[in-house]
C-alpha atoms as a PDB file:
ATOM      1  CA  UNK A   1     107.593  83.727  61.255  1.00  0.00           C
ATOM      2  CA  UNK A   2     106.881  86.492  63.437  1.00  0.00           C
ATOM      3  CA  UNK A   3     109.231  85.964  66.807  1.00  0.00           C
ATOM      4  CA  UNK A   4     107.714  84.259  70.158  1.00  0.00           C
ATOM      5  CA  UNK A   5     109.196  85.040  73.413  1.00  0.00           C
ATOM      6  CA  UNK A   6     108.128  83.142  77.102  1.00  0.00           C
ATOM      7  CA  UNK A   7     108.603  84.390  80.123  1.00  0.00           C
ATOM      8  CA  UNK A   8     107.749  82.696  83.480  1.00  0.00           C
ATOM      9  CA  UNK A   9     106.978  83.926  87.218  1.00  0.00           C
ATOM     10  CA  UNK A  10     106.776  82.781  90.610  1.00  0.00           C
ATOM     11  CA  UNK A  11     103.863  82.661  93.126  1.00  0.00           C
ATOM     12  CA  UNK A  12     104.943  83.365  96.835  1.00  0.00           C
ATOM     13  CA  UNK A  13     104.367  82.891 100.412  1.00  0.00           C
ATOM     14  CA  UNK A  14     105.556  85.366 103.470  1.00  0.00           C
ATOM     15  CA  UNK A  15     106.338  82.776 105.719  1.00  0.00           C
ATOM     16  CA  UNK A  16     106.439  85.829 107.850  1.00  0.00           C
ATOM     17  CA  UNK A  17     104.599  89.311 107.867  1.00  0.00           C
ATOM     18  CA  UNK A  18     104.911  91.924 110.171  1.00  0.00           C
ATOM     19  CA  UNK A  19     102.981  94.951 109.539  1.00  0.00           C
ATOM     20  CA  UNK A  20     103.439  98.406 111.343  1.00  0.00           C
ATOM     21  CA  UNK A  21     100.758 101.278 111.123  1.00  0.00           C
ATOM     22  CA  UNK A  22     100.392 103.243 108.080  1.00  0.00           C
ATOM     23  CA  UNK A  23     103.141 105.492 107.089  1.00  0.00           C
ATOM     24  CA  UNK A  24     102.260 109.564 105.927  1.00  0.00           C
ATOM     25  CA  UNK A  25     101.537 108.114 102.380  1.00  0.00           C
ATOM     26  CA  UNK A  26      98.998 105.503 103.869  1.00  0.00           C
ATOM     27  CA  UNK A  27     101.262 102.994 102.978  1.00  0.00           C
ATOM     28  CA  UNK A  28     102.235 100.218 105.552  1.00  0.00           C
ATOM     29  CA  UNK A  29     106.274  99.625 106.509  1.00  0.00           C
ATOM     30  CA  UNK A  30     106.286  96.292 106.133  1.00  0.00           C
ATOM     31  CA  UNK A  31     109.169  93.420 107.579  1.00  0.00           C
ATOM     32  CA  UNK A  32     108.529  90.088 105.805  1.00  0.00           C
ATOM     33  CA  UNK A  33     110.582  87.003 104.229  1.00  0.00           C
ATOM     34  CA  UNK A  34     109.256  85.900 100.955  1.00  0.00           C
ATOM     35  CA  UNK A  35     109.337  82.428  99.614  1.00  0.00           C
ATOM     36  CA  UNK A  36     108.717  82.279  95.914  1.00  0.00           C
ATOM     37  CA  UNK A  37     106.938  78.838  94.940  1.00  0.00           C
ATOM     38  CA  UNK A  38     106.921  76.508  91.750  1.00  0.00           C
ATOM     39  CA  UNK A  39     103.109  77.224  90.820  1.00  0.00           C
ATOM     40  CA  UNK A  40     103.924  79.702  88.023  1.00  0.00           C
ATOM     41  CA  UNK A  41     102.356  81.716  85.335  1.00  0.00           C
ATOM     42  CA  UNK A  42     103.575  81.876  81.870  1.00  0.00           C
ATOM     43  CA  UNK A  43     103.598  85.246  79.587  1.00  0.00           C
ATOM     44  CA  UNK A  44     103.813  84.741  75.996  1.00  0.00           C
ATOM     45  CA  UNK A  45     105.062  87.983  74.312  1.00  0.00           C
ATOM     46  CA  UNK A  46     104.375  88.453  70.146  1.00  0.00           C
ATOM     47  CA  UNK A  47     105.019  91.967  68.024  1.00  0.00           C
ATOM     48  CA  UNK A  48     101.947  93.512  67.787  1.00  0.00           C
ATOM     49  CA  UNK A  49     100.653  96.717  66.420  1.00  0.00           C
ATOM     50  CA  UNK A  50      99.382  97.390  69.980  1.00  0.00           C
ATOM     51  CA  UNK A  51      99.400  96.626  73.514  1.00  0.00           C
ATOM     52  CA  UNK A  52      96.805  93.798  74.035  1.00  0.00           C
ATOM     53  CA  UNK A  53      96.673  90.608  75.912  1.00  0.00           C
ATOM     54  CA  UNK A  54      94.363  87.522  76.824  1.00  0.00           C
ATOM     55  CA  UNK A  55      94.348  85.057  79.662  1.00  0.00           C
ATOM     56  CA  UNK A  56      93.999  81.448  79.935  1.00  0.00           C
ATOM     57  CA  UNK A  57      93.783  79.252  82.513  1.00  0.00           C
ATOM     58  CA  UNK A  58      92.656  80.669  86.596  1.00  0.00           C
ATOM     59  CA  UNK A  59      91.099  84.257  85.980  1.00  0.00           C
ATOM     60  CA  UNK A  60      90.121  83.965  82.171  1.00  0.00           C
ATOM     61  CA  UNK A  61      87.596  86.712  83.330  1.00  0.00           C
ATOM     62  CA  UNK A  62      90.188  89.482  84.542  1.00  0.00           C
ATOM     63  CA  UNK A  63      89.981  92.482  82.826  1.00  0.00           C
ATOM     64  CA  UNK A  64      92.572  92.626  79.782  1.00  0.00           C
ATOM     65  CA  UNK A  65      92.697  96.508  79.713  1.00  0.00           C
ATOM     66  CA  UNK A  66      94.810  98.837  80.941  1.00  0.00           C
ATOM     67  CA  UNK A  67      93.758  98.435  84.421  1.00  0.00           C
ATOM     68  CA  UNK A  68      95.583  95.035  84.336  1.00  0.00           C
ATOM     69  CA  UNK A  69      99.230  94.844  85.842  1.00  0.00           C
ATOM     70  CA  UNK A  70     100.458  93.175  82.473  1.00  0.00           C
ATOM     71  CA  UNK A  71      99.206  95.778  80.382  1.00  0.00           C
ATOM     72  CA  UNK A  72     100.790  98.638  82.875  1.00  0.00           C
ATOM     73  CA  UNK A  73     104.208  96.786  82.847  1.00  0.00           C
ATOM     74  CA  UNK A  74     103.971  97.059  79.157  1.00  0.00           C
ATOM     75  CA  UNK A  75     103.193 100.177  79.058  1.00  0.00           C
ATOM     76  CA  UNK A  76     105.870 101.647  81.393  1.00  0.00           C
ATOM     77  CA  UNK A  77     108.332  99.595  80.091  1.00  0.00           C
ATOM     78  CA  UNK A  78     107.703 101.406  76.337  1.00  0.00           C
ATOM     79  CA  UNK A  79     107.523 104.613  77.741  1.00  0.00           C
ATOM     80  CA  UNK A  80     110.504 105.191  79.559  1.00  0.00           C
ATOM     81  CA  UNK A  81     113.205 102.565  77.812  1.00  0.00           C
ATOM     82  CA  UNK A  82     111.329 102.165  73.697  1.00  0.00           C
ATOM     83  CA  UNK A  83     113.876 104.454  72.347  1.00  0.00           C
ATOM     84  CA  UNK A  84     116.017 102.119  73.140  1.00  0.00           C
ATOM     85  CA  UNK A  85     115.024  99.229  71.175  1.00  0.00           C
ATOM     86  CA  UNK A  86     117.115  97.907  68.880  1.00  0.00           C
ATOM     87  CA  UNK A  87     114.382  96.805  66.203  1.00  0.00           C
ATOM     88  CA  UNK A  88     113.896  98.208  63.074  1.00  0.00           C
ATOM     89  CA  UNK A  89     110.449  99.763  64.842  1.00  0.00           C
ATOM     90  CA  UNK A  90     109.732 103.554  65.858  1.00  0.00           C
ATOM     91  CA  UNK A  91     110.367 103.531  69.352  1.00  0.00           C
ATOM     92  CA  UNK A  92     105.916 104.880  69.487  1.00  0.00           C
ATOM     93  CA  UNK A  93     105.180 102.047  67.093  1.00  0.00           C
ATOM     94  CA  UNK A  94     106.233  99.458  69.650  1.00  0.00           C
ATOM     95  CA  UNK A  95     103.544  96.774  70.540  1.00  0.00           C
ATOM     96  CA  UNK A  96     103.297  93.067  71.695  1.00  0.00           C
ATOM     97  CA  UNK A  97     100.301  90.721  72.201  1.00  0.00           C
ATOM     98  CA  UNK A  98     100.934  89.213  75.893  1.00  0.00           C
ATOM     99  CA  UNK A  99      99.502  85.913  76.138  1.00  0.00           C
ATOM    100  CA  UNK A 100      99.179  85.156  79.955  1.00  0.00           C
ATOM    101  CA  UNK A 101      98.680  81.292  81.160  1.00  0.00           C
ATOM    102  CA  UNK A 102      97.454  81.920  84.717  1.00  0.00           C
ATOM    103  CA  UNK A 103      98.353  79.177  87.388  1.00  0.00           C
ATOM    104  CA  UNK A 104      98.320  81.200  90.495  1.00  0.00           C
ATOM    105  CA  UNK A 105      95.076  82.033  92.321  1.00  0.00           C
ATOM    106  CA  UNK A 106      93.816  85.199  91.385  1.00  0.00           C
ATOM    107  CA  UNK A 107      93.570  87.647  94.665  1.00  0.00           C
ATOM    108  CA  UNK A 108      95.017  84.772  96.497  1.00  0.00           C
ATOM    109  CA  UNK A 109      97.936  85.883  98.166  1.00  0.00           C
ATOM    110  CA  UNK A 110     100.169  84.771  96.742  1.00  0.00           C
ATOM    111  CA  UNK A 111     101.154  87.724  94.004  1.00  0.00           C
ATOM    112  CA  UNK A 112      99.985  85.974  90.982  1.00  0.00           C
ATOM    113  CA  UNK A 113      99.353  89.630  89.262  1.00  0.00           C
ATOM    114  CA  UNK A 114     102.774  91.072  90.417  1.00  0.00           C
ATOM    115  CA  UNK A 115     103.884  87.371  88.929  1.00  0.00           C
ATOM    116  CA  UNK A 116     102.363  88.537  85.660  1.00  0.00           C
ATOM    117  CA  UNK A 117     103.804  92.020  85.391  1.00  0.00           C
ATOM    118  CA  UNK A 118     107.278  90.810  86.201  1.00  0.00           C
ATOM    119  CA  UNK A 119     107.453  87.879  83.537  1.00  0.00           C
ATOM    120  CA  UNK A 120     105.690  90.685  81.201  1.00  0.00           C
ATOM    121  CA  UNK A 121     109.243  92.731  81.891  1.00  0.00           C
ATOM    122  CA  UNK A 122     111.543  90.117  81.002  1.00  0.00           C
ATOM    123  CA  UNK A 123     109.351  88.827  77.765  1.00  0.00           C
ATOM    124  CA  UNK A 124     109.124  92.067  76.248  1.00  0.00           C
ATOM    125  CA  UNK A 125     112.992  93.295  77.150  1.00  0.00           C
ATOM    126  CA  UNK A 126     113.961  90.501  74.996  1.00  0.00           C
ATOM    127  CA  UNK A 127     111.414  91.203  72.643  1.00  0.00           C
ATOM    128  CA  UNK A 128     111.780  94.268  72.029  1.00  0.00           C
ATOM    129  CA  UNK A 129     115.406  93.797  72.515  1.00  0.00           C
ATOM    130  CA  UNK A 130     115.922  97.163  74.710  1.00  0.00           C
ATOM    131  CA  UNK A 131     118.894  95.385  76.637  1.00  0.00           C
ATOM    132  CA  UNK A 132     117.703  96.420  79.912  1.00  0.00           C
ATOM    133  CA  UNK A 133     120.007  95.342  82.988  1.00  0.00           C
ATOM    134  CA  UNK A 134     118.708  94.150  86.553  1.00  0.00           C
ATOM    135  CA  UNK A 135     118.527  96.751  88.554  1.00  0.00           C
ATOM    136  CA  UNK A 136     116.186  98.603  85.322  1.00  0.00           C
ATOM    137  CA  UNK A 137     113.511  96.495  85.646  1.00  0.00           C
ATOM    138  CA  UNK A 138     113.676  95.916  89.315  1.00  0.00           C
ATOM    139  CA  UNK A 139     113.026  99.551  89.293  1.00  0.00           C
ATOM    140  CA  UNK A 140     110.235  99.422  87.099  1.00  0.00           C
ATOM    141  CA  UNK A 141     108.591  97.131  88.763  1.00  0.00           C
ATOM    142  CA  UNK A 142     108.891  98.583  92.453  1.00  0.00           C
ATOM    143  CA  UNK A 143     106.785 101.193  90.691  1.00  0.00           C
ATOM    144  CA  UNK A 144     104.207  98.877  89.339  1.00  0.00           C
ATOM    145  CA  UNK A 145     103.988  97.024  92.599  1.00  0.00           C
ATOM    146  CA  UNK A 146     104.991  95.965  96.376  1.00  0.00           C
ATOM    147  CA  UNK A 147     105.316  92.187  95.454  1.00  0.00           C
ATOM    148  CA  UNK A 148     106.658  92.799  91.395  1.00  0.00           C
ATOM    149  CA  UNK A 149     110.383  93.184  92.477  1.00  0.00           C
ATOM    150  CA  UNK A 150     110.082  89.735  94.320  1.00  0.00           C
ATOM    151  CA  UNK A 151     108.332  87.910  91.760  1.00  0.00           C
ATOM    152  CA  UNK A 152     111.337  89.492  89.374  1.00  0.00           C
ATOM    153  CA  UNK A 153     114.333  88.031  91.920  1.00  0.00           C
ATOM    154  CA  UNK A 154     112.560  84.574  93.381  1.00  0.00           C
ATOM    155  CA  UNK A 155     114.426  82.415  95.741  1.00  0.00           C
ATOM    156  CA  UNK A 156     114.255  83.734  99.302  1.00  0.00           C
ATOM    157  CA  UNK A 157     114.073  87.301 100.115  1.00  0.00           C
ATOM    158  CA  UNK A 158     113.690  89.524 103.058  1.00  0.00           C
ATOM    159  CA  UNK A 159     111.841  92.601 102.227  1.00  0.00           C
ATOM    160  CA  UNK A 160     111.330  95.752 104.146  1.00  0.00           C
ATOM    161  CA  UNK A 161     109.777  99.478 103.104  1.00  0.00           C
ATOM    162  CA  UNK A 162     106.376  98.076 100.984  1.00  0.00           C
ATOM    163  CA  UNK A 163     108.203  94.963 100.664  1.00  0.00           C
ATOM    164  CA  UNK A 164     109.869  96.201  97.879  1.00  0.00           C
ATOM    165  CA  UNK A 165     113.763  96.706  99.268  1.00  0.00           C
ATOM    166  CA  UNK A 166     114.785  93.290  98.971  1.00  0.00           C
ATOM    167  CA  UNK A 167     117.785  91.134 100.435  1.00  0.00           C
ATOM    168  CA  UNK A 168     118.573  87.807  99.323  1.00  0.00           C
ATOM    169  CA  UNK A 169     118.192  85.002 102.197  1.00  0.00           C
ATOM    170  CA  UNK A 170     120.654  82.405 102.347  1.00  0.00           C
ATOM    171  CA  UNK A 171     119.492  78.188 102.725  1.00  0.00           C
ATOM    172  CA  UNK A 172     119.932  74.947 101.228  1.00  0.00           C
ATOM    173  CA  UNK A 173     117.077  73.340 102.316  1.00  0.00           C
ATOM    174  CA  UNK A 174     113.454  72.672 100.504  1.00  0.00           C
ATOM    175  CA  UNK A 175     110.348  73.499 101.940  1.00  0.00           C
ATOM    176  CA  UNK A 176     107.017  71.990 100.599  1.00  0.00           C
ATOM    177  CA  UNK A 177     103.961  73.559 101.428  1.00  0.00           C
ATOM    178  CA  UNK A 178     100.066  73.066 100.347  1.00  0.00           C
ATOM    179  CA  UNK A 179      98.249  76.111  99.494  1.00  0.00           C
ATOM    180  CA  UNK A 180      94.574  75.555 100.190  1.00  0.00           C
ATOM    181  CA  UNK A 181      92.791  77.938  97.333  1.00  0.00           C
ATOM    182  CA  UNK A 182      89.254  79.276  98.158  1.00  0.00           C
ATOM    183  CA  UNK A 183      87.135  80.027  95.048  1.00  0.00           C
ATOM    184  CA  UNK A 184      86.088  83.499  97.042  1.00  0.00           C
ATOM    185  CA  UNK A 185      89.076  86.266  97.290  1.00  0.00           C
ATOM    186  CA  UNK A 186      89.905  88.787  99.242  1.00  0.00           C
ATOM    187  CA  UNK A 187      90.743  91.921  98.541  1.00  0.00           C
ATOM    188  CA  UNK A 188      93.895  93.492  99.839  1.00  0.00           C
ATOM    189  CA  UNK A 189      93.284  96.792 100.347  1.00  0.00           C
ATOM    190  CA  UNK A 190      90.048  95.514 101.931  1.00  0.00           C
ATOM    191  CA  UNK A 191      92.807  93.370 104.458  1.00  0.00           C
ATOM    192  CA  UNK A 192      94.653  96.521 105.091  1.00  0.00           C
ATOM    193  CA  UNK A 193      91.832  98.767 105.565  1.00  0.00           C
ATOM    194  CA  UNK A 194      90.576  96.408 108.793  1.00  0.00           C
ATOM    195  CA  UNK A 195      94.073  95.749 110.187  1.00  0.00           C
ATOM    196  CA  UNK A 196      93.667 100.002 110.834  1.00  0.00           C
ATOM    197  CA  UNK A 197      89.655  99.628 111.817  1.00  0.00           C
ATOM    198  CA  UNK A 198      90.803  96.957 114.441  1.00  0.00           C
ATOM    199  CA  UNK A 199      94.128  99.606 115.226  1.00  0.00           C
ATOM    200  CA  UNK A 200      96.476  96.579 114.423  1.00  0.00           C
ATOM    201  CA  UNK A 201     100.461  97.364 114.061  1.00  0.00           C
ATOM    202  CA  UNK A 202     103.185  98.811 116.173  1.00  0.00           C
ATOM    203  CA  UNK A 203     105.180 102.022 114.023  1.00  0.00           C
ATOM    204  CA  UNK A 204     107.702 100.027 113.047  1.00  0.00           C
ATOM    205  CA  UNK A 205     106.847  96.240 112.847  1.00  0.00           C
ATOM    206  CA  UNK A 206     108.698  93.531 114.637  1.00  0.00           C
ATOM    207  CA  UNK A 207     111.975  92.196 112.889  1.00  0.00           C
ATOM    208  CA  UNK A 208     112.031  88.631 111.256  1.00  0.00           C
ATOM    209  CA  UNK A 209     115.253  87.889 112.585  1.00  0.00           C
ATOM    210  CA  UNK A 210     113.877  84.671 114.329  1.00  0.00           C
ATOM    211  CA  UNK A 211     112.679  83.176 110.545  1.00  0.00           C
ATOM    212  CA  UNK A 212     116.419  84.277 108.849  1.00  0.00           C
ATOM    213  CA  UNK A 213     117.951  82.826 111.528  1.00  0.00           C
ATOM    214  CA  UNK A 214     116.702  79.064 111.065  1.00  0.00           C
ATOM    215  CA  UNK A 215     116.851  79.455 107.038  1.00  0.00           C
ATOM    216  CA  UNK A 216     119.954  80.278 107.679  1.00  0.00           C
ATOM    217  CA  UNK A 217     121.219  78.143 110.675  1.00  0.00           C
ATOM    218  CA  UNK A 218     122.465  74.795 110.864  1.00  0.00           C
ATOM    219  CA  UNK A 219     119.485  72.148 110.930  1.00  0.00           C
ATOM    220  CA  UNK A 220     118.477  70.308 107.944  1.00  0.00           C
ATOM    221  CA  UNK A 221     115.558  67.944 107.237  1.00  0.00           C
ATOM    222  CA  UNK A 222     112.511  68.003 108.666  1.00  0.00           C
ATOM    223  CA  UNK A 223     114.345  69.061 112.000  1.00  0.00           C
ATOM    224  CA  UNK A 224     115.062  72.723 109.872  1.00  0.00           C
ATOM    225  CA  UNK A 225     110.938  72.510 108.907  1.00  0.00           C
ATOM    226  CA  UNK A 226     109.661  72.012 112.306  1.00  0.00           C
ATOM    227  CA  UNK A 227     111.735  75.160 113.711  1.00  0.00           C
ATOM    228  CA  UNK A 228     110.512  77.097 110.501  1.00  0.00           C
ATOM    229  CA  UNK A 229     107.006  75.673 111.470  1.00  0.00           C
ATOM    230  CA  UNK A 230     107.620  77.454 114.845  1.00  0.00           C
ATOM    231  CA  UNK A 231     108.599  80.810 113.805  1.00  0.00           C
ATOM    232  CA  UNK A 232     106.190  81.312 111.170  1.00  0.00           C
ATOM    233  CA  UNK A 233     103.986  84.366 111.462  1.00  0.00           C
ATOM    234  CA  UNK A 234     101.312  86.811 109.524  1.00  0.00           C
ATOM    235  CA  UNK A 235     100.362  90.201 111.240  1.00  0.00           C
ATOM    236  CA  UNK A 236      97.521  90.003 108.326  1.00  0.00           C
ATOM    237  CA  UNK A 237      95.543  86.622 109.854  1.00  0.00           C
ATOM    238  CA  UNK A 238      93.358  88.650 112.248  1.00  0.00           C
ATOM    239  CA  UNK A 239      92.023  91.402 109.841  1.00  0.00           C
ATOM    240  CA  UNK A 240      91.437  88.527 106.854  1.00  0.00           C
ATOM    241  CA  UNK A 241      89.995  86.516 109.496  1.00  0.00           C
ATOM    242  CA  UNK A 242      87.509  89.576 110.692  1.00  0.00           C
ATOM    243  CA  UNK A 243      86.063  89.932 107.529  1.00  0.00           C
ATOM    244  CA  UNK A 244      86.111  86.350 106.463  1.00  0.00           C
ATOM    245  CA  UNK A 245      85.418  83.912 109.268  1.00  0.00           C
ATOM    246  CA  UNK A 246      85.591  80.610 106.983  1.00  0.00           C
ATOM    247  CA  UNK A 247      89.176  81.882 106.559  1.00  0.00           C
ATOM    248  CA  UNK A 248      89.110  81.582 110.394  1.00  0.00           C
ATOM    249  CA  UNK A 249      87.816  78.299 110.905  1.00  0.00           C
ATOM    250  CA  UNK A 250      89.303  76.722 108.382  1.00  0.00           C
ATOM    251  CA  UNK A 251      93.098  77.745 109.908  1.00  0.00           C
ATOM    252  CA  UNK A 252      91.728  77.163 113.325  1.00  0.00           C
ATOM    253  CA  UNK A 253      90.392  73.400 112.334  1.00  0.00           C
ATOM    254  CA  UNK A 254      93.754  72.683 110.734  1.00  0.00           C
ATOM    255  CA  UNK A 255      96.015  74.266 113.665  1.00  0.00           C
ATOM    256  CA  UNK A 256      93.931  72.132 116.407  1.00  0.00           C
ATOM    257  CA  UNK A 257      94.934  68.893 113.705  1.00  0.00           C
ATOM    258  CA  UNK A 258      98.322  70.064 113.622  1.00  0.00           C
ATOM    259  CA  UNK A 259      98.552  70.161 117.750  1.00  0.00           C
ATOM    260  CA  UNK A 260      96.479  66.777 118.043  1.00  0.00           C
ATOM    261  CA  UNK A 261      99.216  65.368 115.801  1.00  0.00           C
ATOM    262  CA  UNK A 262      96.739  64.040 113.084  1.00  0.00           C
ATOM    263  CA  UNK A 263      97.798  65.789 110.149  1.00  0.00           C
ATOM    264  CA  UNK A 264     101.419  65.536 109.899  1.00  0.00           C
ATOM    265  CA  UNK A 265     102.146  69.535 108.836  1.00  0.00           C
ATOM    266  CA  UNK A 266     104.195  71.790 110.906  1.00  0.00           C
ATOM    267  CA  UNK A 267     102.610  74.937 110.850  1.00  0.00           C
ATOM    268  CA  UNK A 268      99.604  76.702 108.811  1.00  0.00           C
ATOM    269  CA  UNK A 269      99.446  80.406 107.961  1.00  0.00           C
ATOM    270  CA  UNK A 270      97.772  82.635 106.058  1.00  0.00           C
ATOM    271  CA  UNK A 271      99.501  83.699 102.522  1.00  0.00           C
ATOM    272  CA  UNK A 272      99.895  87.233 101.935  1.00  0.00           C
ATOM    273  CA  UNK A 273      96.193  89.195 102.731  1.00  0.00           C
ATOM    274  CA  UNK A 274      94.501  85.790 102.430  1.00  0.00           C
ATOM    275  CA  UNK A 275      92.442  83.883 101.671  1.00  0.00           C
ATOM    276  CA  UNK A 276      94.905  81.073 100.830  1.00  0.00           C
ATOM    277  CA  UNK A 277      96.030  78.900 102.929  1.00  0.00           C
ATOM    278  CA  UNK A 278      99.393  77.864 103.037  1.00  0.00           C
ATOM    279  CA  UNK A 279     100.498  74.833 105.004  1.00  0.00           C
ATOM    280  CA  UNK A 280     103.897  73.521 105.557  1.00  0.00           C
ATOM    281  CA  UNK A 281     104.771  70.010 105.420  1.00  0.00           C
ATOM    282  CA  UNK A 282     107.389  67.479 104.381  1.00  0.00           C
ATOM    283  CA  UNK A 283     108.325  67.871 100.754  1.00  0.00           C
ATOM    284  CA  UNK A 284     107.191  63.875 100.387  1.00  0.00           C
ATOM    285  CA  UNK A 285     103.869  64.433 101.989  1.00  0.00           C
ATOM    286  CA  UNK A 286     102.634  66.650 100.352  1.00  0.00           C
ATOM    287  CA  UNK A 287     100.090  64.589  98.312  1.00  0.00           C
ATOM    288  CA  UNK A 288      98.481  63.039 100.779  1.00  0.00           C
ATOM    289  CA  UNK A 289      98.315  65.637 102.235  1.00  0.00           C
ATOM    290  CA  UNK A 290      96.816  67.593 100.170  1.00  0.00           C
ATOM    291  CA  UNK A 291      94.021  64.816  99.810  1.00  0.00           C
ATOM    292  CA  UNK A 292      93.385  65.147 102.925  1.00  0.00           C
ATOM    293  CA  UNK A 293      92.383  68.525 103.674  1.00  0.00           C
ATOM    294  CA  UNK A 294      89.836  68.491 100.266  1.00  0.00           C
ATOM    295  CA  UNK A 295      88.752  65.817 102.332  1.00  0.00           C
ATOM    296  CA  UNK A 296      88.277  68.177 105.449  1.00  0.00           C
ATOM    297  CA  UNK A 297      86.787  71.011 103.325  1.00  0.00           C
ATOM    298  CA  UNK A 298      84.498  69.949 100.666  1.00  0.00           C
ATOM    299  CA  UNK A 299      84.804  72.577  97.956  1.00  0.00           C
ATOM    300  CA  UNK A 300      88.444  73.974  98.292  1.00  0.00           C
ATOM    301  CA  UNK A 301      91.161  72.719  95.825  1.00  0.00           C
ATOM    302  CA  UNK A 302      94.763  71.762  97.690  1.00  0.00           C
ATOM    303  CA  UNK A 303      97.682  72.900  95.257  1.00  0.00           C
ATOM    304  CA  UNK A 304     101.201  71.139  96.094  1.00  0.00           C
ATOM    305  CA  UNK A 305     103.908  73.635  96.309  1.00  0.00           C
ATOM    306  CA  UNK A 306     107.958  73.752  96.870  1.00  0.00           C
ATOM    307  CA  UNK A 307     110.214  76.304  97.269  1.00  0.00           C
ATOM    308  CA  UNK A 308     112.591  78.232  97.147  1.00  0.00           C
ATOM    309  CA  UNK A 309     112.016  78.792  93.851  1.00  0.00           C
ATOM    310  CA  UNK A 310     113.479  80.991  90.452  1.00  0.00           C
ATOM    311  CA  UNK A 311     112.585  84.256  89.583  1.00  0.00           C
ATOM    312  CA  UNK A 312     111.379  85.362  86.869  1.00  0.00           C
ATOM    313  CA  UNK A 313     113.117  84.110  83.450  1.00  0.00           C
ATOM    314  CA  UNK A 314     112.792  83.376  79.778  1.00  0.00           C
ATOM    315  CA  UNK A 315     111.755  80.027  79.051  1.00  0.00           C
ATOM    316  CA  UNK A 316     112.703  80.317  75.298  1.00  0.00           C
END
C-alpha cells in the first residue's frame, strides 16, 4: 500500500497589527502578535508521478495549479532539498498528490493558504523523507509567504519585518474568540493598496509592547481577557472598512453591544486584511455567543475558536 502522510495547520488572528508605510520594495514593515487558532486545515500527502492536488471542504473552487500556495511549497521544497531524499526515487522524479481539507475561510484573514503551504512542508518532508530540520523549512516558507512561517511555529508569536521574523510569546492562559466569516472576501493586496490611497502608517509602526505585556503579565481569567480586550488593535480596520462598509457596520454594531454591555465579549477586531471578524470572549461563551451574532446578521456563519494553538504537525 502506497504510504499516506497528514499534516495539519493553524488559522490565526493578529490580535494586534501595526502597519508602517511601504518600505523601497513596496512591502509594509509590519509589528504584530499572532495567535494561531484550532480551526485547521488538513494536507494529505501520497507519492505521485507529479505534483497535483484537490480541495475539499471551504474553497473546493480554488485553483489547484501552480498558482496555488500548496502547489508552490511543493515545488520549492523539490527543487532546492529532492536530492536529498532518501527514497529509492530520482531526486526529478519526485511527486505527491496533496489532498487539502480546507476549514479556514478562504481570503479571510486568517492565513488559511499560508496554513496550507506550511502543513504541505511538513507532509511532504516526511514523505519524501528529505530530513529537513526547523529552521529549513521556516526558511522556505518565509519565501513562500508573510504568514507561512507562523502557520509553521503556532502558539503565540510576535512578528516584525513582513511578519515573517518571529519571536515566541510567553502565556498560560486561553483565549476564545468567534470569528464571524462573510461569504464575500477581501483581497489583501486590495487592503494594502487603500491603507497607501488613504496615506495610512507612520515609517516604522507603533510597538505591541502593550499586548506582550498582558500575555505575559500576571492576571489570569477573564480579568487577563478583559485587559487583552483593551489593548487589542488592527492598523488594517480603516482601509478594509473603506472599501467594504458592511465590514464597517457590522464591527461598529457589535462594538456599540459590547459598550452597552449586551453581548458579553470584550473586544472585536478585524482579522488580518478582513473581512472576518474576530471577537473575543470567554472560552465558555462562546456558543451562545456565537448564536447570537447569526442572530444579529442574517447570512454570516459564527465559527468558535481557541487559542493559542499548535503549529503545524504530522497527524500520522
Amino acid at each position: 500500500m502506497d504510504r499516506v502522510v497528514v499534516a495539519s495547520a493553524p488559522g490565526k488572528v493578529n490580535i494586534v497589527l501595526r502597519v508602517g508605510a511601504p518600505r523601497a520594495d513596496g512591502f509594509h514593515p509590519l509589528d504584530t502578535v499572532f495567535e494561531a487558532l484550532d480551526v485547521r486545515d488538513d494536507v494529505v500527502a501520497q507519492l505521485a508521478p507529479e505534483l497535483t492536488m484537490s480541495i475539499t471542504g471551504i474553497g473546493e473552487d480554488l485553483s489547484v495549479d501552480d498558482s496555488n500556495l500548496v502547489i508552490r511549497a511543493a515545488q520549492l521544497l523539490k527543487d532546492r532539498y529532492g536530492h536529498q531524499t532518501r527514497l529509492d526515487i530520482a531526486p526529478a522524479d519526485l511527486g505527491a498528490h496533496l489532498a487539502v481539507t480546507k476549514r479556514i475561510p478562504v481570503a479571510g484573514g486568517m492565513a488559511g493558504g499560508s496554513a496550507d503551504a506550511a502543513a504541505t512542508l511538513v507532509a511532504l518532508n516526511e514523505l519524501w523523507q528529505l530530513g529537513l530540520e526547523g529552521d529549513q523549512l521556516h526558511e522556505c516558507a518565509a519565501e513562500l509567504g508573510s504568514d507561512v512561517p507562523f502557520a509553521l511555529m503556532g502558539g503565540l508569536a510576535h512578528g516584525i519585518g513582513r511578519g515573517e521574523k518571529l519571536t515566541a510569546v510567553s502565556s498560560s492562559e486561553t483565549h476564545g474568540w468567534v470569528m464571524l466569516l462573510n461569504q464575500q472576501g477581501l483581497s489583501t493586496p486590495a487592503v494594502f493598496c487603500e491603507f497607501d490611497r488613504l496615506g495610512l502608517g507612520e515609517a516604522t509602526p507603533d510597538a505591541t509592547g502593550d499586548v506582550c505585556s498582558v500575555l505575559a503579565g500576571p492576571a489570569r481569567d477573564s480579568e487577563h481577557r478583559v485587559l487583552l480586550g483593551s489593548v487589542v488593535a488592527n492598523d488594517l480596520e480603516e482601509p478594509a472598512r473603506s472599501l467594504r462598509p458592511d465590514v464597517a457596520h457590522i464591527i461598529d454594531t457589535i462594538r456599540a453591544h459590547i459598550a452597552a454591555g449586551v453581548l458579553g465579549a470584550h473586544a472585536v477586531l478585524l482579522s488580518g486584511s478582513g473581512p472576518t471578524i474576530a471577537v473575543l470572549a470567554e472560552p465558555n461563551q462562546l456558543d451562545s455567543l456565537a448564536a447570537r451574532l447569526e442572530q444579529l446578521f442574517p447570512g454570516l456563519t459564527a465559527v468558535v475558536a481557541t487559542g493559542p494553538a499548535r503549529g503545524a504537525y504530522l497527524v500520522r
